[in-house]
PDB file of C-alpha atoms in Angstrom:
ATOM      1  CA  UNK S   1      50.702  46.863  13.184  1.00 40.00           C
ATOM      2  CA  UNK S   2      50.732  48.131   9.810  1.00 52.00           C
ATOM      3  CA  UNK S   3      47.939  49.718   8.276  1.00 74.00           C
ATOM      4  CA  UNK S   4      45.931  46.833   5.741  1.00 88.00           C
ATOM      5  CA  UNK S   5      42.280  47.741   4.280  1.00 91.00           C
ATOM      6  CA  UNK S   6      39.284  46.276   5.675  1.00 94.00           C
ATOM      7  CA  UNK S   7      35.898  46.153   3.825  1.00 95.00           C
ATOM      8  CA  UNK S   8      32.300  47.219   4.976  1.00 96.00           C
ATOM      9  CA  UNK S   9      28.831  47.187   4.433  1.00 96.00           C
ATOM     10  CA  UNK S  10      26.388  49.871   5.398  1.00 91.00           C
ATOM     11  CA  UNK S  11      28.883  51.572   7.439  1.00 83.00           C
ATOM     12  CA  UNK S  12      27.418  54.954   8.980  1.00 74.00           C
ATOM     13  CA  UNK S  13      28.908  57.447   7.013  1.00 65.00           C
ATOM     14  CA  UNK S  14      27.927  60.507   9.510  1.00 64.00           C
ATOM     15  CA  UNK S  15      29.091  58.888  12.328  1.00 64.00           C
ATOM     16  CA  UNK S  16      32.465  61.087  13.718  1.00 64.00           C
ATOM     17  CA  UNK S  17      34.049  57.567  14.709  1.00 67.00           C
ATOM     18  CA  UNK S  18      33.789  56.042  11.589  1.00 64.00           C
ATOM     19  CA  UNK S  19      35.458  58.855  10.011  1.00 73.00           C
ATOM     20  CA  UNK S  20      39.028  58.196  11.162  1.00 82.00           C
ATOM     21  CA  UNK S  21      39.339  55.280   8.814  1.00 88.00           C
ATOM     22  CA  UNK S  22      39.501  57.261   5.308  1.00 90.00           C
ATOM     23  CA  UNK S  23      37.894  55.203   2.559  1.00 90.00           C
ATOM     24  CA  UNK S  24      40.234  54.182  -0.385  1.00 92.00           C
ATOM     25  CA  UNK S  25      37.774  52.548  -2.361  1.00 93.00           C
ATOM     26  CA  UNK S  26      33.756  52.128  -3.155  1.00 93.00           C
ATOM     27  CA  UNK S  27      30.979  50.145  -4.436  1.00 92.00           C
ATOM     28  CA  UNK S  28      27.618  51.742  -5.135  1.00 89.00           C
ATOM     29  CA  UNK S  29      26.853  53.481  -1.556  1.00 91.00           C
ATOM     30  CA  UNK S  30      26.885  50.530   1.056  1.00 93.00           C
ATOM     31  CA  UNK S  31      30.620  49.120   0.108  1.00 96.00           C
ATOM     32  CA  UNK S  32      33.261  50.749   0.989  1.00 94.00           C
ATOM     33  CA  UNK S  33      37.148  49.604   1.543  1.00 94.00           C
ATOM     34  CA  UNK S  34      38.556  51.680   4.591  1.00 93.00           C
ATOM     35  CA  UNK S  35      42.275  51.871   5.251  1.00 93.00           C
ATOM     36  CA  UNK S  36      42.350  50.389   8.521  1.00 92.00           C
ATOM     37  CA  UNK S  37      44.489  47.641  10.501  1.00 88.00           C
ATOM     38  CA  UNK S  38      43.290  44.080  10.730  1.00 86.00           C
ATOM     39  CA  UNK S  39      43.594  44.807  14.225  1.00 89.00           C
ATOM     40  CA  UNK S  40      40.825  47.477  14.556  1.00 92.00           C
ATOM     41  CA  UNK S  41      38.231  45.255  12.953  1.00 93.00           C
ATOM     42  CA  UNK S  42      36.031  45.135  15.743  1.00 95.00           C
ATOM     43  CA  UNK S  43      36.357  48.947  16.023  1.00 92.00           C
ATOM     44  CA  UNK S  44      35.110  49.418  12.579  1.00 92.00           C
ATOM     45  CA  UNK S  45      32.355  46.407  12.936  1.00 93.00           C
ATOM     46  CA  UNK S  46      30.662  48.432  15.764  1.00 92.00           C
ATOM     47  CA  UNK S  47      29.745  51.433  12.888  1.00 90.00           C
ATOM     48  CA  UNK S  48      28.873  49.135  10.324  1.00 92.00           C
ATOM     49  CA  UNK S  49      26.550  46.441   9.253  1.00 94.00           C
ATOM     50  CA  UNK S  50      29.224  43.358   8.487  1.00 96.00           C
ATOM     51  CA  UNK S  51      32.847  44.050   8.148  1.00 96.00           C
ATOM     52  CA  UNK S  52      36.032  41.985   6.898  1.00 96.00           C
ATOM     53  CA  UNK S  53      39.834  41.814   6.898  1.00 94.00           C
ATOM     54  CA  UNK S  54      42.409  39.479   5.219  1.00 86.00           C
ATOM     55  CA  UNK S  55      45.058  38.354   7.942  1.00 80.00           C
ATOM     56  CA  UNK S  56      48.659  38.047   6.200  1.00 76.00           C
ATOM     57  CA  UNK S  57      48.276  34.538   6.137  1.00 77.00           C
ATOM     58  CA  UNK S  58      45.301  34.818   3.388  1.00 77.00           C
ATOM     59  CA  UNK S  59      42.234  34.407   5.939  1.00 84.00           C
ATOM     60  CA  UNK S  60      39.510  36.452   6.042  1.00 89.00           C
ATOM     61  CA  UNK S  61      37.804  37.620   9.377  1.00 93.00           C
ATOM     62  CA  UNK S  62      34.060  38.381   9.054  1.00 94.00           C
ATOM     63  CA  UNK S  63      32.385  40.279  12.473  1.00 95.00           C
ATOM     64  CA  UNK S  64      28.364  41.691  11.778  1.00 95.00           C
ATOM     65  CA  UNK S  65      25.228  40.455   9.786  1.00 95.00           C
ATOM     66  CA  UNK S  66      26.739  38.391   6.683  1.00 94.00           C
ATOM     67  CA  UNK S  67      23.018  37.874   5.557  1.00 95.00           C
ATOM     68  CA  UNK S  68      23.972  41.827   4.365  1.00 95.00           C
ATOM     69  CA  UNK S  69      26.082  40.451   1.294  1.00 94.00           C
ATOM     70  CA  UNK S  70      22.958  38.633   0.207  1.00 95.00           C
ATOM     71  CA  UNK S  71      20.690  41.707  -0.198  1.00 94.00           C
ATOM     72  CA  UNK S  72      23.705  43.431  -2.515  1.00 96.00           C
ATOM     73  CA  UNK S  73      23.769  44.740  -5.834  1.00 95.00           C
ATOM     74  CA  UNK S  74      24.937  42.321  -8.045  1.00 96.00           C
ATOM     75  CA  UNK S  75      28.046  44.763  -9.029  1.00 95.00           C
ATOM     76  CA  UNK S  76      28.402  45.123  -5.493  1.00 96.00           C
ATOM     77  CA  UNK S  77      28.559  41.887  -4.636  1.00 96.00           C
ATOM     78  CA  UNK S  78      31.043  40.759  -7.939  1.00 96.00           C
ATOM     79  CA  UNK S  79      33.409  43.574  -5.952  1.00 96.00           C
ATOM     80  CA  UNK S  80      33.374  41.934  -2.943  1.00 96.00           C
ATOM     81  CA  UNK S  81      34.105  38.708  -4.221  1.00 94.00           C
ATOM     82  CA  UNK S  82      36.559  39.903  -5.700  1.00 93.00           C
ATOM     83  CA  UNK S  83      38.520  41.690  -2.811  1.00 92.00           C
ATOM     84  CA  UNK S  84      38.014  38.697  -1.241  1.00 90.00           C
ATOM     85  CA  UNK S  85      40.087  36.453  -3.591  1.00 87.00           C
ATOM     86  CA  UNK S  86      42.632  39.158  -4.581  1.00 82.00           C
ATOM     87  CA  UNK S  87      46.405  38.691  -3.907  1.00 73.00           C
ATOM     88  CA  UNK S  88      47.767  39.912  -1.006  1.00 71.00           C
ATOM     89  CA  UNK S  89      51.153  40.931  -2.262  1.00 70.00           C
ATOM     90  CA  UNK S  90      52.897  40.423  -5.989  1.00 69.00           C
ATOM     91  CA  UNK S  91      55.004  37.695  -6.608  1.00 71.00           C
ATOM     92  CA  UNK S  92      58.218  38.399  -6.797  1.00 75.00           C
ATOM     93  CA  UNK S  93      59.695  38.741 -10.445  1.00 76.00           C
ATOM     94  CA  UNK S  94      63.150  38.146 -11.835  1.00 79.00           C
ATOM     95  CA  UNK S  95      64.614  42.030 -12.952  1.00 77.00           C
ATOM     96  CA  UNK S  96      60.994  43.721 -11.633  1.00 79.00           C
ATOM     97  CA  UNK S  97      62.355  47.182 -11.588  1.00 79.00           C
ATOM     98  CA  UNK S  98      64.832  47.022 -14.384  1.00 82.00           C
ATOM     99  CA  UNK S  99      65.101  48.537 -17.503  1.00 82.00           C
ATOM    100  CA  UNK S 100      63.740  46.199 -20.568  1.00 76.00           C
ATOM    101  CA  UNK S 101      67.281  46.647 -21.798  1.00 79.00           C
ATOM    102  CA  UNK S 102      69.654  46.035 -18.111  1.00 84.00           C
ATOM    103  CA  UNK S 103      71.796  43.172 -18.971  1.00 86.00           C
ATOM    104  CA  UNK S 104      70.829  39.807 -18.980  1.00 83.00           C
ATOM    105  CA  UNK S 105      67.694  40.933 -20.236  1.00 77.00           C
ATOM    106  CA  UNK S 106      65.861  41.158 -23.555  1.00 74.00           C
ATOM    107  CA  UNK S 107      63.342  43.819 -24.505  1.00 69.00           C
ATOM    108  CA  UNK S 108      60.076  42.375 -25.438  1.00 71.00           C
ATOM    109  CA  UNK S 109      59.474  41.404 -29.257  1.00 75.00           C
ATOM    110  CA  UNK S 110      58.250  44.371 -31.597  1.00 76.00           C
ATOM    111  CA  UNK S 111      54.470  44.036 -32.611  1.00 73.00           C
ATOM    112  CA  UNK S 112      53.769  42.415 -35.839  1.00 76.00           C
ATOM    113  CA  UNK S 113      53.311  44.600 -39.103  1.00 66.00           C
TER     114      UNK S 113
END
């Protein structure tokens, strides 16, 4: 399976097993964002407080206390919310890659003034 993210709460950050998921991302010190399969959620539930993955289909799986969002930061919690609604993948875009000028194409308009 290929490696996704998943996101914790109050995970133990001197625990050794925790520490083969390397954390890509944080907010304030008890969110993190590991880089971990959806797969090995339970594995990284048992070293935190509450943990959650997105499933490719858009679902998200919650395993621990979810009473722990409640007691966040408001910050904290606006970033959780929010990797909780983000896209899973872009949308695919007519020419993404291309050159503004590849044909068939128009560079964008030249700013006023």
């Amino acid at each position: 399976m290929s490696e996704g993210e998943v996101l914790v709460i109050g995970l133990a950050p001197r625990d050794k097993e925790a520490g083969r998921w390397p954390v890509v991302a944080t907010a304030g010190p008890q969110v993190a964002v590991v880089r971990a399969a959806s797969a090995d959620l339970p594995a990284v539930a048992e070293h935190a407080r509450l943990a959650m993955a997105r499933t490719p289909d858009g679902r998200t799986q919650v395993l621990g206390d979810e009473s722990a969002l409640d007691e966040l930061a408001p910050g904290d919690r606006l970033f959780v919310d929010a990797w909780r609604e983000r896209p899973l993948s872009k949308p695919d875009r007519r020419g993404e890659g291309l050159p503004w000028d590849a044909p068939g194409f128009e560079p964008p308009d030249r700013p006023a003034g």
